[in-house]
Amino acid sequence: MALDLDLEPPASDRRTAVTPPMVAAAVADVVVVLAFVATGRNNHDEGLSVASVLDVATPFLVALALGWVATTALGNRLGGAPSGVPRVVRVWPTGVVLWVATAVGGLALRNVVFGDGTATSFVIVACAVLGVGLVGWRAAASAWFGRRG
């Protein structure tokens, strides 16, 4: 009995299959957003209760989820890294799309829907930190998968 170590689902299942790399990537992305919020609240001597962190994180988590819907819908249409690197850990298009969706969408939701501020300094920090986090771990993972393959 052969063990199939292929990390990507068959082409016919790519739109609907939830794979272990997909779950791990989604968890990593949520951790990035929560770490961004918790670090910011801590640096500004604000409370770190679960409720206070989730209050600030919610617009970014909603935007992240919408980004995941977009990247899943796009699938491999935009290309990406060499084979052997799971699509969900690729910098392009997955990481970049999720970064832009999470940062821009999260800031827009924060301002328009949640009625919270978006000072210029916060916008800059949010875009930078989320970019480093959401794209950075994917760059490291892509390099690791590239060496394995």
Coordinates of N, CA and C in Angstrom, one line a residue:
M1 N 0.8 -1.2 0.0 CA 0.0 0.0 0.0 C 0.9 1.2 0.0
A2 N 0.8 2.1 -1.0 CA 1.6 3.2 -1.2 C 1.0 4.4 -0.4
L3 N 1.8 5.2 0.2 CA 1.4 6.4 0.9 C 1.5 7.6 -0.1
D4 N 0.4 8.3 -0.3 CA 0.4 9.5 -1.2 C 0.7 10.7 -0.4
L5 N 1.8 11.3 -0.7 CA 2.3 12.5 0.0 C 2.0 13.8 -0.7
D6 N 1.2 13.7 -1.8 CA 0.9 14.9 -2.6 C 0.0 15.8 -1.7
L7 N 0.5 17.1 -1.6 CA -0.2 18.1 -0.7 C -1.3 18.8 -1.4
E8 N -1.4 18.7 -2.7 CA -2.5 19.4 -3.4 C -3.5 18.3 -3.8
P9 N -4.8 18.7 -3.7 CA -5.8 17.8 -4.1 C -5.8 17.6 -5.6
P10 N -6.4 16.5 -6.1 CA -6.5 16.4 -7.6 C -7.2 17.6 -8.2
A11 N -6.9 17.9 -9.5 CA -7.4 19.1 -10.1 C -8.9 19.2 -10.1
S12 N -9.6 18.1 -10.1 CA -11.0 18.1 -10.1 C -11.6 18.5 -8.7
D13 N -10.8 18.4 -7.7 CA -11.2 18.7 -6.3 C -10.7 20.0 -5.8
R14 N -9.8 20.7 -6.5 CA -9.1 21.9 -5.9 C -10.1 23.0 -5.5
R15 N -11.2 23.1 -6.0 CA -12.1 24.2 -5.6 C -12.8 23.9 -4.3
T16 N -13.0 22.7 -3.9 CA -13.8 22.4 -2.8 C -13.1 21.6 -1.7
A17 N -11.9 21.0 -2.0 CA -11.2 20.2 -1.0 C -10.6 21.1 0.1
V18 N -10.7 20.7 1.3 CA -10.0 21.4 2.4 C -8.9 20.4 2.8
T19 N -7.6 20.9 2.6 CA -6.5 20.1 2.8 C -5.8 20.5 4.1
P20 N -5.0 19.6 4.7 CA -4.2 20.0 5.9 C -3.4 21.3 5.7
P21 N -2.7 21.5 4.5 CA -2.0 22.7 4.4 C -2.9 23.9 4.4
M22 N -4.1 23.8 3.9 CA -5.1 24.9 3.9 C -5.5 25.2 5.3
V23 N -5.8 24.2 6.1 CA -6.1 24.5 7.5 C -5.0 25.1 8.3
A24 N -3.8 24.6 8.1 CA -2.6 25.2 8.7 C -2.3 26.6 8.3
A25 N -2.5 26.9 7.0 CA -2.3 28.3 6.5 C -3.3 29.2 7.1
A26 N -4.6 28.8 7.2 CA -5.7 29.6 7.7 C -5.4 29.9 9.2
V27 N -5.0 28.9 9.9 CA -4.6 29.1 11.3 C -3.5 30.1 11.5
A28 N -2.4 29.9 10.7 CA -1.3 30.8 10.7 C -1.7 32.2 10.4
D29 N -2.6 32.4 9.4 CA -3.1 33.8 9.1 C -3.8 34.4 10.2
V30 N -4.7 33.6 10.9 CA -5.4 34.1 12.0 C -4.5 34.5 13.2
V31 N -3.4 33.7 13.4 CA -2.4 34.0 14.4 C -1.7 35.3 14.1
V32 N -1.4 35.6 12.8 CA -0.8 36.8 12.4 C -1.7 38.0 12.8
V33 N -2.9 37.9 12.4 CA -3.9 39.0 12.7 C -4.0 39.2 14.2
L34 N -4.2 38.2 15.0 CA -4.3 38.3 16.4 C -3.0 38.8 17.1
A35 N -1.9 38.4 16.6 CA -0.6 38.9 17.1 C -0.4 40.4 16.8
F36 N -0.8 40.8 15.6 CA -0.8 42.2 15.2 C -1.6 43.0 16.2
V37 N -2.8 42.6 16.4 CA -3.7 43.4 17.3 C -3.2 43.3 18.8
A38 N -2.9 42.2 19.3 CA -2.4 42.1 20.7 C -1.1 42.9 20.9
T39 N -0.2 42.8 19.9 CA 1.0 43.6 20.1 C 0.7 45.1 20.1
G40 N -0.2 45.5 19.2 CA -0.6 46.9 19.1 C -1.2 47.4 20.4
R41 N -2.1 46.6 20.9 CA -2.8 47.0 22.2 C -1.8 47.0 23.3
N42 N -0.9 46.0 23.4 CA 0.1 46.0 24.4 C 1.0 47.2 24.4
N43 N 1.4 47.6 23.1 CA 2.3 48.7 23.0 C 1.7 50.0 23.4
H44 N 0.4 50.1 23.3 CA -0.4 51.3 23.7 C -1.0 51.2 25.1
D45 N -0.5 50.2 25.8 CA -1.0 50.0 27.2 C -2.5 49.9 27.3
E46 N -3.1 49.2 26.3 CA -4.5 48.9 26.3 C -4.7 47.5 26.8
G47 N -5.9 47.2 27.2 CA -6.2 45.9 27.7 C -6.0 44.8 26.7
L48 N -5.6 43.6 27.3 CA -5.4 42.4 26.4 C -6.4 41.3 26.7
S49 N -7.6 41.7 27.1 CA -8.6 40.7 27.3 C -9.0 40.1 26.0
V50 N -9.6 38.9 26.0 CA -10.0 38.2 24.8 C -11.0 39.1 24.0
A51 N -11.9 39.7 24.8 CA -12.9 40.6 24.2 C -12.3 41.8 23.5
S52 N -11.4 42.4 24.2 CA -10.8 43.7 23.6 C -9.9 43.4 22.4
V53 N -9.2 42.2 22.4 CA -8.5 41.9 21.2 C -9.4 41.5 20.1
L54 N -10.4 40.7 20.3 CA -11.4 40.4 19.3 C -12.1 41.6 18.7
D55 N -12.4 42.5 19.6 CA -13.1 43.8 19.2 C -12.3 44.5 18.1
V56 N -11.0 44.6 18.3 CA -10.1 45.2 17.3 C -9.8 44.3 16.1
A57 N -9.7 43.0 16.4 CA -9.3 42.1 15.3 C -10.5 41.8 14.4
T58 N -11.7 41.9 14.8 CA -12.9 41.4 14.0 C -12.9 42.0 12.6
P59 N -12.7 43.3 12.3 CA -12.8 43.7 10.9 C -11.7 43.1 10.1
F60 N -10.5 42.9 10.7 CA -9.4 42.3 9.9 C -9.6 40.8 9.7
L61 N -10.2 40.1 10.7 CA -10.5 38.7 10.5 C -11.6 38.5 9.5
V62 N -12.6 39.4 9.4 CA -13.6 39.3 8.4 C -13.0 39.5 7.0
A63 N -12.1 40.5 6.9 CA -11.5 40.8 5.6 C -10.6 39.6 5.2
L64 N -9.9 39.0 6.2 CA -9.1 37.9 5.9 C -9.9 36.7 5.4
A65 N -11.1 36.5 6.0 CA -12.0 35.4 5.5 C -12.4 35.7 4.1
L66 N -12.8 37.0 3.8 CA -13.1 37.3 2.4 C -12.0 37.1 1.5
G67 N -10.8 37.4 1.9 CA -9.6 37.2 1.1 C -9.4 35.7 0.8
W68 N -9.7 34.9 1.8 CA -9.6 33.4 1.6 C -10.6 33.0 0.6
V69 N -11.8 33.5 0.6 CA -12.8 33.2 -0.4 C -12.3 33.5 -1.8
A70 N -11.7 34.7 -1.9 CA -11.2 35.2 -3.2 C -10.1 34.3 -3.7
T71 N -9.1 34.0 -2.8 CA -8.0 33.2 -3.3 C -8.5 31.7 -3.6
T72 N -9.4 31.2 -2.9 CA -9.9 29.9 -3.2 C -10.7 29.9 -4.5
A73 N -11.4 31.0 -4.7 CA -12.2 31.1 -6.0 C -11.2 31.2 -7.2
L74 N -10.1 32.0 -7.0 CA -9.2 32.2 -8.1 C -8.4 30.9 -8.4
G75 N -8.2 30.1 -7.3 CA -7.4 28.9 -7.5 C -6.0 29.1 -8.1
N76 N -5.7 28.4 -9.1 CA -4.3 28.5 -9.7 C -4.3 29.4 -10.9
R77 N -5.4 30.1 -11.1 CA -5.5 30.9 -12.4 C -4.5 32.0 -12.5
L78 N -4.0 32.5 -11.4 CA -3.0 33.6 -11.5 C -1.5 33.1 -11.5
G79 N -1.4 31.8 -11.5 CA 0.0 31.2 -11.5 C 0.5 31.2 -10.1
G80 N 1.8 31.2 -9.9 CA 2.4 31.1 -8.6 C 3.8 30.4 -8.6
A81 N 4.1 29.9 -7.5 CA 5.4 29.3 -7.3 C 5.5 27.9 -8.0
P82 N 6.7 27.4 -8.1 CA 6.9 26.1 -8.8 C 6.1 25.0 -8.1
S83 N 5.9 23.9 -8.9 CA 5.1 22.8 -8.3 C 5.9 22.3 -7.1
G84 N 5.2 21.6 -6.2 CA 5.8 21.2 -5.0 C 5.5 22.1 -3.8
V85 N 5.1 23.3 -4.1 CA 4.8 24.3 -3.1 C 3.2 24.4 -3.1
P86 N 2.6 24.0 -2.0 CA 1.1 24.1 -1.9 C 0.7 25.5 -2.2
R87 N -0.4 25.7 -3.0 CA -0.9 27.0 -3.4 C -1.2 27.9 -2.2
V88 N -1.6 27.4 -1.1 CA -2.0 28.2 0.1 C -0.8 28.8 0.7
V89 N 0.4 28.3 0.5 CA 1.6 28.9 1.1 C 2.4 29.7 0.1
R90 N 1.9 29.9 -1.1 CA 2.7 30.7 -2.1 C 2.6 32.2 -1.8
V91 N 3.7 32.9 -2.0 CA 3.7 34.3 -1.8 C 2.7 35.0 -2.9
W92 N 2.9 34.5 -4.1 CA 2.0 35.0 -5.2 C 1.2 33.9 -5.8
P93 N 0.0 34.0 -5.9 CA -0.9 35.1 -5.6 C -1.4 35.1 -4.2
T94 N -1.4 34.0 -3.5 CA -2.1 33.8 -2.3 C -1.7 34.8 -1.2
G95 N -0.4 34.9 -0.9 CA 0.0 35.8 0.2 C -0.3 37.3 -0.1
V96 N 0.0 37.7 -1.3 CA -0.3 39.1 -1.7 C -1.8 39.4 -1.7
V97 N -2.6 38.5 -2.2 CA -4.0 38.8 -2.2 C -4.6 38.9 -0.8
L98 N -4.1 37.9 0.0 CA -4.6 37.9 1.4 C -4.1 39.2 2.2
W99 N -2.9 39.6 1.9 CA -2.3 40.8 2.6 C -3.2 42.0 2.2
V100 N -3.4 42.2 0.9 CA -4.1 43.4 0.4 C -5.6 43.3 1.0
A101 N -6.2 42.1 0.8 CA -7.6 42.0 1.3 C -7.7 42.3 2.8
T102 N -6.8 41.7 3.6 CA -6.8 41.9 5.0 C -6.6 43.3 5.4
A103 N -5.5 43.9 4.9 CA -5.2 45.3 5.3 C -6.2 46.3 4.8
V104 N -6.4 46.3 3.5 CA -7.4 47.3 2.9 C -8.8 47.0 3.4
G105 N -9.2 45.8 3.3 CA -10.6 45.4 3.7 C -10.8 45.6 5.2
G106 N -9.8 45.2 6.0 CA -9.9 45.4 7.5 C -10.0 46.8 7.9
L107 N -9.1 47.7 7.2 CA -9.2 49.1 7.6 C -10.5 49.7 7.1
A108 N -11.0 49.3 5.9 CA -12.3 49.9 5.5 C -13.4 49.4 6.4
L109 N -13.4 48.2 6.7 CA -14.5 47.7 7.6 C -14.4 48.4 9.0
R110 N -13.2 48.5 9.5 CA -12.9 49.2 10.8 C -13.5 50.6 10.8
N111 N -13.3 51.3 9.7 CA -13.8 52.7 9.6 C -15.3 52.8 9.3
V112 N -15.7 52.1 8.3 CA -17.1 52.3 7.8 C -18.1 51.5 8.6
V113 N -17.8 50.3 8.8 CA -18.8 49.4 9.5 C -18.7 49.5 11.0
F114 N -17.5 49.4 11.5 CA -17.3 49.4 13.0 C -17.1 50.7 13.6
G115 N -17.0 51.8 12.8 CA -16.9 53.2 13.3 C -15.7 53.5 14.1
D116 N -14.6 52.7 13.9 CA -13.3 53.0 14.6 C -12.4 53.8 13.7
G117 N -11.4 54.4 14.4 CA -10.5 55.3 13.6 C -9.5 54.6 12.8
T118 N -9.0 55.3 11.8 CA -8.0 54.8 10.9 C -7.0 55.9 10.7
A119 N -6.3 56.3 11.7 CA -5.3 57.4 11.6 C -4.2 56.9 10.6
T120 N -3.6 57.9 10.0 CA -2.6 57.5 9.0 C -1.5 56.6 9.5
S121 N -1.0 56.9 10.7 CA 0.0 56.1 11.3 C -0.5 54.6 11.5
F122 N -1.7 54.5 11.9 CA -2.3 53.1 12.1 C -2.4 52.4 10.7
V123 N -2.8 53.1 9.7 CA -2.9 52.5 8.4 C -1.5 52.0 7.9
I124 N -0.5 52.8 8.1 CA 0.9 52.5 7.7 C 1.4 51.2 8.5
V125 N 1.2 51.3 9.8 CA 1.6 50.1 10.6 C 0.8 48.9 10.3
A126 N -0.5 49.0 10.1 CA -1.3 47.8 9.8 C -0.9 47.2 8.5
C127 N -0.7 48.0 7.5 CA -0.3 47.5 6.2 C 1.1 46.8 6.3
A128 N 2.0 47.5 7.0 CA 3.4 46.9 7.1 C 3.4 45.6 7.9
V129 N 2.8 45.6 9.0 CA 2.9 44.5 9.9 C 2.1 43.3 9.3
L130 N 0.9 43.5 8.7 CA 0.2 42.5 8.1 C 0.9 41.9 6.9
G131 N 1.5 42.8 6.1 CA 2.3 42.4 5.0 C 3.5 41.5 5.4
V132 N 4.2 41.9 6.4 CA 5.4 41.1 6.8 C 4.8 39.8 7.4
G133 N 3.7 39.8 8.1 CA 3.2 38.6 8.7 C 2.6 37.6 7.7
L134 N 1.7 38.1 6.9 CA 1.0 37.2 5.9 C 1.8 36.8 4.7
V135 N 2.7 37.7 4.3 CA 3.6 37.3 3.1 C 4.8 36.6 3.7
G136 N 5.3 37.1 4.8 CA 6.6 36.6 5.3 C 6.6 35.1 5.7
W137 N 5.6 34.7 6.4 CA 5.6 33.2 6.7 C 5.5 32.4 5.4
R138 N 4.8 32.9 4.4 CA 4.6 32.2 3.2 C 5.9 32.1 2.4
A139 N 6.7 33.2 2.5 CA 8.0 33.2 1.8 C 8.9 32.1 2.4
A140 N 8.9 32.1 3.8 CA 9.7 31.0 4.4 C 9.2 29.6 4.1
A141 N 7.9 29.4 4.1 CA 7.3 28.1 3.9 C 7.6 27.7 2.4
S142 N 7.5 28.7 1.5 CA 7.7 28.3 0.1 C 9.2 27.9 -0.1
A143 N 10.1 28.6 0.5 CA 11.5 28.2 0.4 C 11.7 26.8 1.0
W144 N 11.1 26.5 2.1 CA 11.2 25.2 2.7 C 10.6 24.1 1.8
F145 N 9.4 24.3 1.3 CA 8.9 23.4 0.3 C 9.7 23.2 -0.9
G146 N 10.2 24.4 -1.4 CA 11.1 24.3 -2.6 C 12.3 23.5 -2.4
R147 N 12.9 23.5 -1.2 CA 14.1 22.7 -1.0 C 13.7 21.2 -0.9
R148 N 12.5 21.0 -0.4 CA 12.1 19.6 -0.2 C 11.8 18.9 -1.6
G149 N 11.3 19.7 -2.5 CA 10.8 19.2 -3.8 C 11.9 19.1 -4.7

